Coordinates of C-alpha atoms in Angstrom, one line a residue:
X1 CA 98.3 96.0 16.5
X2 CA 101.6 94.0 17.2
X3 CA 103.8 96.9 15.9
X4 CA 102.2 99.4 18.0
X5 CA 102.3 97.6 21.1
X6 CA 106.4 97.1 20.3
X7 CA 106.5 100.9 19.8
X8 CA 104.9 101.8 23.1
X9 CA 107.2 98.9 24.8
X10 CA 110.1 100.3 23.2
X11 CA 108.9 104.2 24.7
X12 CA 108.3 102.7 28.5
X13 CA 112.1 101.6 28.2
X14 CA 113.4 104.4 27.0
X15 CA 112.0 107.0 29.3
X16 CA 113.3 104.8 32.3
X17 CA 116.5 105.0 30.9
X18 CA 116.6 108.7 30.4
X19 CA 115.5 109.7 33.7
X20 CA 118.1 107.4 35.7
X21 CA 120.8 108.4 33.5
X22 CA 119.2 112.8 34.4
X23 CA 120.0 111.5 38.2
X24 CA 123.8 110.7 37.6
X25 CA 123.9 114.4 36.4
X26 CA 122.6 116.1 38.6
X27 CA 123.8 114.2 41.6
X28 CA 127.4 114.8 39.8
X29 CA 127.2 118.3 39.6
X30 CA 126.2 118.7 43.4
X31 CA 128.6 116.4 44.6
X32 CA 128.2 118.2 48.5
X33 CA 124.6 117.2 49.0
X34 CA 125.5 113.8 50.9
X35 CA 127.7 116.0 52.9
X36 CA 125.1 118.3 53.7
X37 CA 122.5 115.5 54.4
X38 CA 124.6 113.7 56.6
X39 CA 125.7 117.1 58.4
X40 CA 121.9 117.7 59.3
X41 CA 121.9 114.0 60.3
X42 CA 124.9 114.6 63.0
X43 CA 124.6 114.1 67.3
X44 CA 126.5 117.8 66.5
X45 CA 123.2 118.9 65.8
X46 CA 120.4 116.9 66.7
X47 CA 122.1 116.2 70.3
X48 CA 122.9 112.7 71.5
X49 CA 119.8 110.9 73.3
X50 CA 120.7 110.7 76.9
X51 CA 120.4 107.8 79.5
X52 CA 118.2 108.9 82.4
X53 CA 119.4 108.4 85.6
X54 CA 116.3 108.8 88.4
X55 CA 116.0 109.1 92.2
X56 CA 115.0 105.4 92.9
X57 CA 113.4 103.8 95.9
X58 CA 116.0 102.4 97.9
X59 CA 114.0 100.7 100.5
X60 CA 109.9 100.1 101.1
X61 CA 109.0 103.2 102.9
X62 CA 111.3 105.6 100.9
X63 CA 109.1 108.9 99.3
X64 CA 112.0 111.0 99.0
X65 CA 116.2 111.3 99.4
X66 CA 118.8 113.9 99.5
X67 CA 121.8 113.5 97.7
X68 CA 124.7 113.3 99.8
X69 CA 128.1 112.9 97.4
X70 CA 129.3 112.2 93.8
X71 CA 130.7 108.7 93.3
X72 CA 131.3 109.5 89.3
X73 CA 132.2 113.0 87.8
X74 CA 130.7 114.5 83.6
X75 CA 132.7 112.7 81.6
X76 CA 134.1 109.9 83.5
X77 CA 133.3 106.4 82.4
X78 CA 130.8 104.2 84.2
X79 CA 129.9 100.6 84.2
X80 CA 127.1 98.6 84.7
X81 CA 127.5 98.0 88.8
X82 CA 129.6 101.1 89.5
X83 CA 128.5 103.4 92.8
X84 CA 127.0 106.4 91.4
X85 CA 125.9 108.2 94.6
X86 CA 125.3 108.2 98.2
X87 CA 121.3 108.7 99.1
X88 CA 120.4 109.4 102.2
X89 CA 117.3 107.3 102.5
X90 CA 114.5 107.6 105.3
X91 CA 117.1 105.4 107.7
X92 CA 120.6 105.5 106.1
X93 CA 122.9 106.3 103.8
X94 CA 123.0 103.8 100.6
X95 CA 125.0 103.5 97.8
X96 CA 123.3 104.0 94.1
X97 CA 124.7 101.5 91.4
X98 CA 124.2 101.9 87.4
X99 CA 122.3 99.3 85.8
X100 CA 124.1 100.3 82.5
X101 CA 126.9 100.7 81.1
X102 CA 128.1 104.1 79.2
X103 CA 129.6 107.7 79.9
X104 CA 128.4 110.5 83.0
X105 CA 127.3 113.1 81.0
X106 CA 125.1 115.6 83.1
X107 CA 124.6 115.7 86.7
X108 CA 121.6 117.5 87.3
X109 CA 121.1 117.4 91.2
X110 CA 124.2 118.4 92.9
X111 CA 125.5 117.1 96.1
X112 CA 123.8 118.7 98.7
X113 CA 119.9 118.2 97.0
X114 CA 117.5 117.3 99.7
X115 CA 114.0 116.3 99.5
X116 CA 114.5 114.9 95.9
X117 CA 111.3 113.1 95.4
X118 CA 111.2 109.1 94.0
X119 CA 111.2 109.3 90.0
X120 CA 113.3 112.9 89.8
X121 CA 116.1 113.2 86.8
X122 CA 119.1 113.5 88.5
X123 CA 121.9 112.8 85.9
X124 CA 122.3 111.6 82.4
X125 CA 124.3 109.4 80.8
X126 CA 125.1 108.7 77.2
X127 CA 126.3 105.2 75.4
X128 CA 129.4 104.3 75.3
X129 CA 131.7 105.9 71.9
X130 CA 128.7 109.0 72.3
X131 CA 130.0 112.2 73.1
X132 CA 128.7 112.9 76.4
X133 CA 129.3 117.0 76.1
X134 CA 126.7 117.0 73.2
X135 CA 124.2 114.9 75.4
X136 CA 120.6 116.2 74.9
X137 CA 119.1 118.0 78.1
X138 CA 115.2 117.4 78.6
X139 CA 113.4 120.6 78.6
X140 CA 112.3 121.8 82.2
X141 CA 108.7 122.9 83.1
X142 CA 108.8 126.7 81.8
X143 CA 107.6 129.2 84.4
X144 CA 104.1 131.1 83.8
X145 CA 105.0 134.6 82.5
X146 CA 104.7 137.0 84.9
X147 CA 101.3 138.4 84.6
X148 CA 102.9 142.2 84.9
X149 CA 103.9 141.9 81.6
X150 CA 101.3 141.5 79.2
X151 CA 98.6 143.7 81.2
X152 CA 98.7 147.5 81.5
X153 CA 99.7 148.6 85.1
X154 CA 96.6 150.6 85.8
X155 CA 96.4 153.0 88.8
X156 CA 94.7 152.1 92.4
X157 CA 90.6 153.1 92.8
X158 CA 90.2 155.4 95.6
X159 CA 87.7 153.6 97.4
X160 CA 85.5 155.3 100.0
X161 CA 86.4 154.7 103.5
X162 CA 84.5 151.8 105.4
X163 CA 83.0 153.2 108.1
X164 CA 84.3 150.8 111.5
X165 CA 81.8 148.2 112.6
X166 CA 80.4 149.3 115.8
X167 CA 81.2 147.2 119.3
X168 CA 78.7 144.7 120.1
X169 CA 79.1 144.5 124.0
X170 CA 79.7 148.0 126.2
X171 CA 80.5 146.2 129.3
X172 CA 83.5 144.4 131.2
X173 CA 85.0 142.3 128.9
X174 CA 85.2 138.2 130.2
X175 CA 87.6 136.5 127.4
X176 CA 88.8 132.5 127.6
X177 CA 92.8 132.4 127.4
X178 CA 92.3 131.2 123.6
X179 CA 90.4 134.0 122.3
X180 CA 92.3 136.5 124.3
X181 CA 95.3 135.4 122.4
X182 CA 94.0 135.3 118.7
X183 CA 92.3 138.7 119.1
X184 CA 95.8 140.3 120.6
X185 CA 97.7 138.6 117.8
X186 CA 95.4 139.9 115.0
X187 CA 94.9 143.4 116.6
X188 CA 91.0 143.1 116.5
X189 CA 89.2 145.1 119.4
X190 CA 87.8 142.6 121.8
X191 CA 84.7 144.9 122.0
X192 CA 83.3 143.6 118.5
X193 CA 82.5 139.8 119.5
X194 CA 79.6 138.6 120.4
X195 CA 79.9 136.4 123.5
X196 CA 77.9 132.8 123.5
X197 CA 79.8 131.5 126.8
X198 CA 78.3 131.2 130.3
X199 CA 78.1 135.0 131.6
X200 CA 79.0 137.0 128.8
X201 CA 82.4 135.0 128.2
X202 CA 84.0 135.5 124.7
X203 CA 85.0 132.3 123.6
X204 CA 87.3 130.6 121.3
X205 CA 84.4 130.1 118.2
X206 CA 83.7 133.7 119.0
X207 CA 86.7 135.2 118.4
X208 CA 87.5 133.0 115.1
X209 CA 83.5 134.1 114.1
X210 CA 85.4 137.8 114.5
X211 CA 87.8 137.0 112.2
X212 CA 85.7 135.9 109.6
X213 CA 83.2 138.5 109.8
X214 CA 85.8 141.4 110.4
X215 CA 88.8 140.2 108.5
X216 CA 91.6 142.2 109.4
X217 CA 92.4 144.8 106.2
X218 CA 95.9 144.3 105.0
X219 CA 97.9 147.3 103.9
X220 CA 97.7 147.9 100.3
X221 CA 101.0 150.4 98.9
X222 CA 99.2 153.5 97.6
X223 CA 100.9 155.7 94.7
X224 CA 103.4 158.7 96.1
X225 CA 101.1 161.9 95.0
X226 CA 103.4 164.9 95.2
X227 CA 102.4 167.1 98.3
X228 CA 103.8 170.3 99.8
X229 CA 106.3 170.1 102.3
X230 CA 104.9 170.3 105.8
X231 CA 106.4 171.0 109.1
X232 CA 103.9 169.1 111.3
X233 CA 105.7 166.3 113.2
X234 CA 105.5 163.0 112.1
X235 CA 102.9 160.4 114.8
X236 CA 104.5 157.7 116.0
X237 CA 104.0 154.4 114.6
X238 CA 100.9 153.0 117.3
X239 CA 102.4 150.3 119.9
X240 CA 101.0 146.9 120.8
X241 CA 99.1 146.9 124.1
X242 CA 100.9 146.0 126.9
X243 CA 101.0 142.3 127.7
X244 CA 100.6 141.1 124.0
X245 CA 102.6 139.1 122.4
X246 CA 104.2 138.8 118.7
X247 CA 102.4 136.6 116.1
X248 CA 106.0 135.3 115.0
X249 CA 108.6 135.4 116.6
X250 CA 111.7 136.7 115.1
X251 CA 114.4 134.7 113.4
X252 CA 117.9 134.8 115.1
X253 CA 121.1 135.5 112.9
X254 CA 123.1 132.2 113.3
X255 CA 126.9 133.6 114.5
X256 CA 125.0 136.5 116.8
X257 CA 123.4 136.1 120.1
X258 CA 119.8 135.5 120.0
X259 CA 117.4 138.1 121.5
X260 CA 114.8 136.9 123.6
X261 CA 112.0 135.5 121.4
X262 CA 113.9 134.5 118.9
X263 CA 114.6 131.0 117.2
X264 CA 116.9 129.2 114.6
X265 CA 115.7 127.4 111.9
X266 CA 117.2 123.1 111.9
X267 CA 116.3 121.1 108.9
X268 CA 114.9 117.8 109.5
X269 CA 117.0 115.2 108.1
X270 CA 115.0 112.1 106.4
X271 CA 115.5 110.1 108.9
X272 CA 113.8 112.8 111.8
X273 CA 111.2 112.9 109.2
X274 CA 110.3 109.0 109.1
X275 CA 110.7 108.8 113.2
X276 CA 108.4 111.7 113.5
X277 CA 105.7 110.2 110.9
X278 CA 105.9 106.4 112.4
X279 CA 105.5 107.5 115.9
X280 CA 102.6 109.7 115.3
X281 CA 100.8 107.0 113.7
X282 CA 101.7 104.5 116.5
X283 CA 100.1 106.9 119.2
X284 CA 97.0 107.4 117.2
X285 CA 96.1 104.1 115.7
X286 CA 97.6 101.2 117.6
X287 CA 95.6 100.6 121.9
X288 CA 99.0 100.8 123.4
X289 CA 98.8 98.6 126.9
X290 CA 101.5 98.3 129.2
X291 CA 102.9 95.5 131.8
X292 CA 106.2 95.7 133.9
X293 CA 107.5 92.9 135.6
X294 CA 111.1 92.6 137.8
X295 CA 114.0 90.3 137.0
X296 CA 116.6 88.5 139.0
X297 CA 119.4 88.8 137.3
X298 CA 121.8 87.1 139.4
X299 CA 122.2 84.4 137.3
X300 CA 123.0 86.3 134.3
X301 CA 125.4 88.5 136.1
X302 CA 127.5 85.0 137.4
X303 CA 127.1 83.3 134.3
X304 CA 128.9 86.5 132.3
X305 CA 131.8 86.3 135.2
X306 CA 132.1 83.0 133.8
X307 CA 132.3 83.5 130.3
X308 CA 134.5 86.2 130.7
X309 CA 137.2 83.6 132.1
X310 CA 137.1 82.2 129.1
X311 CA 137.6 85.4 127.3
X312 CA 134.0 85.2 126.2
X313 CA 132.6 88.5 126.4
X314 CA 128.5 89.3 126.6
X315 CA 126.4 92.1 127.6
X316 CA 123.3 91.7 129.5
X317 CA 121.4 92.9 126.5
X318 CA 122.5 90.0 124.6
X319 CA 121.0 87.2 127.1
X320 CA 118.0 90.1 127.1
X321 CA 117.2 89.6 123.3
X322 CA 117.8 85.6 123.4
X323 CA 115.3 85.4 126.4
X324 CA 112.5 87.3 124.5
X325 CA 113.8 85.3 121.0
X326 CA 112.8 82.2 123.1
X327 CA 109.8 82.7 124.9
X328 CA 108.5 84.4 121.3
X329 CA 109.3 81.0 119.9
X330 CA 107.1 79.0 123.2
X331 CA 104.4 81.6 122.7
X332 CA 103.7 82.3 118.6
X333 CA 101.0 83.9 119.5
X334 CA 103.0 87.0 120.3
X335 CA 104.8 86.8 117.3
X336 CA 102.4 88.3 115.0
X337 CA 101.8 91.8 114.0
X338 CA 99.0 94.0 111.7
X339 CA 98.3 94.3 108.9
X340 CA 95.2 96.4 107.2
X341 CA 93.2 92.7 106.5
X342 CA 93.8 91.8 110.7
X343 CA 96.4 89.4 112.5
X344 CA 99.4 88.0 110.6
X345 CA 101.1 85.2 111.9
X346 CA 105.1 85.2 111.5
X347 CA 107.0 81.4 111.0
X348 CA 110.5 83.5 112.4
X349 CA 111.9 85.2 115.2
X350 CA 113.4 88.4 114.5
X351 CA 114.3 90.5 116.9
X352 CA 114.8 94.8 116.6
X353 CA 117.3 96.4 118.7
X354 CA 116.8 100.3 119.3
X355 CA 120.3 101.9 118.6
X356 CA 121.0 105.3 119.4
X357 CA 122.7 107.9 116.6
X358 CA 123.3 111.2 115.9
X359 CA 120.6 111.1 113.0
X360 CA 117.6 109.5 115.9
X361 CA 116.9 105.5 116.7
X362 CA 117.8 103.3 114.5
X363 CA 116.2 99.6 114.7
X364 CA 118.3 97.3 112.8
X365 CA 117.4 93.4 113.1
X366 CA 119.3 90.2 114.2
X367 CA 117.2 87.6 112.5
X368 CA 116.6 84.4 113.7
X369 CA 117.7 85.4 117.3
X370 CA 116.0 82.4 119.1
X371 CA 118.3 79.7 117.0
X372 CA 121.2 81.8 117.6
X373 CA 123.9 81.9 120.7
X374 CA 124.3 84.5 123.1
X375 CA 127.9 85.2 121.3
X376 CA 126.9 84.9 118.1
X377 CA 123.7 87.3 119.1
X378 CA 126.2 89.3 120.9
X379 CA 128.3 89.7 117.4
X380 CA 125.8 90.5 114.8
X381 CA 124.4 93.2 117.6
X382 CA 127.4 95.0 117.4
X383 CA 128.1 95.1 114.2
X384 CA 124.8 96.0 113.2
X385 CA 125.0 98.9 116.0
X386 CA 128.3 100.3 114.0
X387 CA 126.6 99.9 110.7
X388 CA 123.8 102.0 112.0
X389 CA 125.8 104.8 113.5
X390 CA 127.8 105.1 109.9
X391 CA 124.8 105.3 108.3
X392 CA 125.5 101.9 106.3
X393 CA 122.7 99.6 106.9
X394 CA 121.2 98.0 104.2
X395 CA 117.3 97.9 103.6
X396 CA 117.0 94.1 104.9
X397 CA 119.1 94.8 107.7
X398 CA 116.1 97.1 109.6
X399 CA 113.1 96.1 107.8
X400 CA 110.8 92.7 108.7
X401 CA 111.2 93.0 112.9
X402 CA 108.4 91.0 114.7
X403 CA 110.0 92.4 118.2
X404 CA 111.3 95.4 119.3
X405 CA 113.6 96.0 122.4
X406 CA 114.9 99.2 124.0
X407 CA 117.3 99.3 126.8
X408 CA 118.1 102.3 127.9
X409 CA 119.5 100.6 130.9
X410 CA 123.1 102.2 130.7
X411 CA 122.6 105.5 130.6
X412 CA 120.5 105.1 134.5
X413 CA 117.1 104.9 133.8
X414 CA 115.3 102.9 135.9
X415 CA 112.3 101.8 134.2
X416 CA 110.2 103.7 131.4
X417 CA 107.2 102.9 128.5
X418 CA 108.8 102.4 124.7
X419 CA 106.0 103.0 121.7
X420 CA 105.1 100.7 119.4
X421 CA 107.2 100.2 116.0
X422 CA 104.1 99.6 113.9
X423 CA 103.6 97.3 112.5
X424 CA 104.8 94.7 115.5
X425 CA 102.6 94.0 118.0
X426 CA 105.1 94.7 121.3
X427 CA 108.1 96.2 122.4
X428 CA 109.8 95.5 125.7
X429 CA 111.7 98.5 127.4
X430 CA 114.8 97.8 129.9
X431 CA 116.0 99.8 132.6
X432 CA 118.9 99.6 134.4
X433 CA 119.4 96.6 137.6
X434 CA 119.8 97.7 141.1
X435 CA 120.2 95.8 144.5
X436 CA 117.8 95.7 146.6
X437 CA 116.5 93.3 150.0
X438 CA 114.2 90.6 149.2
X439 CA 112.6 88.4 152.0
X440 CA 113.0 84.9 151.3
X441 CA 109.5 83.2 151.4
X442 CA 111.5 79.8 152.4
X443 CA 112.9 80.6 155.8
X444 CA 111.9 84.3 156.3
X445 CA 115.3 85.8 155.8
X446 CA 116.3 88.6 154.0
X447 CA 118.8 88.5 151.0
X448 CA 120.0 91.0 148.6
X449 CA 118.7 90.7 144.7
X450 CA 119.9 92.0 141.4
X451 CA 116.8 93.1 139.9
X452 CA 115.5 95.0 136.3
X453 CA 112.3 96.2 135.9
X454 CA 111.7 95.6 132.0
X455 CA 108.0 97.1 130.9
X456 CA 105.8 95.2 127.9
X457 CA 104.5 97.9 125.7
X458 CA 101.7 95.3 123.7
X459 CA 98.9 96.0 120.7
X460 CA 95.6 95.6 123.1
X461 CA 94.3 94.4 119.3
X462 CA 96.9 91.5 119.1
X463 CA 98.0 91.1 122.5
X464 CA 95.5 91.5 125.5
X465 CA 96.5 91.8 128.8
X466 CA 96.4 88.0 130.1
X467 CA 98.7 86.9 126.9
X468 CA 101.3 89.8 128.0
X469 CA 101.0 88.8 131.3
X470 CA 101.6 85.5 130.5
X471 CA 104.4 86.5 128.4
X472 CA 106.1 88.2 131.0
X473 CA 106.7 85.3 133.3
X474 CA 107.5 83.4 130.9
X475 CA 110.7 85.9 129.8
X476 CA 111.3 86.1 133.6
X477 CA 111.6 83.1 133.6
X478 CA 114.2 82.4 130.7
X479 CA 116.3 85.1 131.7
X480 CA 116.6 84.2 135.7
X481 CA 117.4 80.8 134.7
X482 CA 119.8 81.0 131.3
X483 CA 120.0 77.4 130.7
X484 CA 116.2 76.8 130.2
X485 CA 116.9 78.9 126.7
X486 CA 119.5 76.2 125.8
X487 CA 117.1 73.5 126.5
X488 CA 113.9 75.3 124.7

């Protein structure tokens, strides 16, 4: 029993020996296998696995951006806080930075790409020591195959002609402006409507129940059928009736005069986009209410004579926005704005000014305006004003305003109503100052008065018309007497 267990012992050892030292062999004749293996293995062929470089959101209300210009070209190298791009965001242009560090590889939206939605590939990038021309590319969604293809083009039916619905009404025709024009655009005989307005009168809902019930039949290309030559003159294509008008009108050919009718296509920059969006929803959801109120600004006006003596130079609009900073801080209850839940109460003052570019009004904010001075105010307006005509504000620089102010005093206008920036609760509109006689209630005299009407546009949810009124006199009252807003 003992020598047979030592024989199959002895076996076990043996085989295990033999097949180890079979490996050697073989792997000695083929010495190019590891070659081969580790070819297969190669970026060459497997491509390197690229870093993904996405459209980010650059500020809150961002859905989309256009890529305005190349920082970094294929193949240069980038590190970890280099500019990238320049986005045009929904109110400026701001700078991309990498997060990583490594090599440009592809860029995949060129300069140029608008409309590039949040989460969009736009470049890749490969690590560092990679080569970035073997970079793998993500496969793009394949387009259907065209349907043409794979079925067999079979020839048109020859269906039988539809005899024409017969007219409804053999009278004088009464149409409403509206229907008029949808049955002249669509080229449906008035005749065939059934009228439900006072006195036989063919209304709107009749003329769209036409449309439905009587589609119009689009023209459908029939196959060319040989036929014999004739001679008989060709009918003239039928003409619109007189007075009708074009469905569309025609596009103009940018560089040649525009016929009459015609229009040129202008695309809508982000920033149009957002302005367009925000103000609709201002007019439709916020109760706008409105209060105007005149201001002597005579003190102002000698008070800036002053300062300018001492070759300290101010704008009205900068003792405009410290008046409303202070009289927001005597009266928190103004400073508040909306939110989906109701109210919201705001512990700081910061004040939007409305500044005109070529891109539409921009609304960058001085913060903290009601613990500031009327220079320092008078700084950080302009420089925020240049900022937001180059396009260089950053996100925190015009978002988080609890008051907005427009002044569209300098360019003449007298006095006018501003909308809402939602979600604030006002926004005060300036017009210009003019002179004007006064009678003094003291000793019945007349006198002459510097005054600016300035018009409260307020939330009638968050501020009702006694608060804004209230509000009002209180501003007044600030700006006609400048040294109260040292002492509040």
């Amino acid at each position: 029993m003992a020598a047979s267990l030592r024989l199959g012992r002895q076996g076990i050892l043996f085989g295990l020996r033999l097949s180890s030292t079979f490996d050697r062999c073989v792997w000695a004749t083929h010495p190019c296998q590891e070659n081969v293996r580790h070819f297969f293995r190669s970026p060459w062929i497997l491509g390197v696995s690229p870093v993904k470089v996405e459209m980010p959101a650059l500020s809150p209300t961002m859905a989309e951006g256009s890529i305005v210009k190349w920082l970094k070209k294929e193949g240069e190298a980038v590190a970890a806080g280099d500019a990238l791009c320049e986005i045009e965001t929904d109110k400026a242009v701001v700078t991309m930075e990498s997060n990583e560090d490594g090599i440009m590889a592809k860029i995949l939206m060129e300069e140029g790409s608008r409309n590039v939605p949040l989460g969009t590939l736009i470049a890749l990038m490969v690590d560092e020591g990679q080569d970035w021309k073997q970079v793998e590319i993500p496969p793009l969604d394949a387009a259907p195959p065209p349907a043409a293809a794979a079925a067999p083009v079979t020839p048109p039916v020859a269906h039988s002609p539809v005899p024409p619905p017969k007219p409804a009404i053999s009278g004088p025709l009464r149409l409403s402006p509206a229907a008029r024009n949808i049955l002249d655009s669509h080229g449906v005989d008035p005749k065939l409507a059934i009228p439900t307005g006072p006195r036989g009168l063919i209304t709107k809902e009749d003329a769209l129940n036409l449309l439905k019930t009587h589609p119009v039949p689009k023209a459908t290309p029939a196959m060319a059928a040989p036929t014999a030559p004739s001679s008989a003159p060709t009918p003239a294509a039928a003409r619109p009736p007189p007075g009708s008008r074009p469905n569309i009108p025609p596009l103009s050919v940018p560089g040649k005069p525009g016929a009459p009718g015609t229009f040129t296509e202008i695309p809508a920059s982000n920033v149009r986009r957002v302005i367009a969006q925000r103000l609709t929803q201002s007019k439709t959801t916020i109760p706008h209410a409105y209060a105007s109120v005149d201001c002597d600004m005579a003190a102002v006006m000698h008070l800036r004579k002053d300062l300018a003596k001492e070759q300290i130079k101010v704008s009205v609009n900068d003792f405009i926005i410290k008046a409303a900073a202070v009289t927001l801080k005597e009266m928190p209850e103004v400073n508040v704005t909306w939110s989906g839940d109701g109210p919201r109460a705001l512990n700081s003052v910061h004040i939007s000014i409305a500044v005109a570019t070529d891109k539409g009004l921009i609304t960058p904010i001085i913060k903290d305006a009601a613990d500031k001075g009327v220079q320092e105010i008078s700084a950080n307006a302009k420089a925020l004003a240049q900022k937001a005509r180059d396009g260089k504000l950053l996100p925190e620089e015009y978002q988080g305003g609890s008051f907005s102010i427009s002044n569209l005093g300098m360019f003449g206008i007298s006095g006018f109503s501003a909308v809402i920036n939602p979600p604030q609760a006002c926004i005060l509109a300036v017009g210009t100052s003019r002179s004007e006689l006064r009678l003094c209630e003291d000793d019945q005299t007349l006198s002459t008065q510097q005054l600016m009407t300035v018009t409260l546009s307020s939330d009638g949810r968050l501020v009702d018309d006694e608060l804004a009124s209230r509000f009002l006199d209180k501003f007044r009252g600030n700006l006609e007497k400048p040294q109260r807003m040292a002492l509040a």
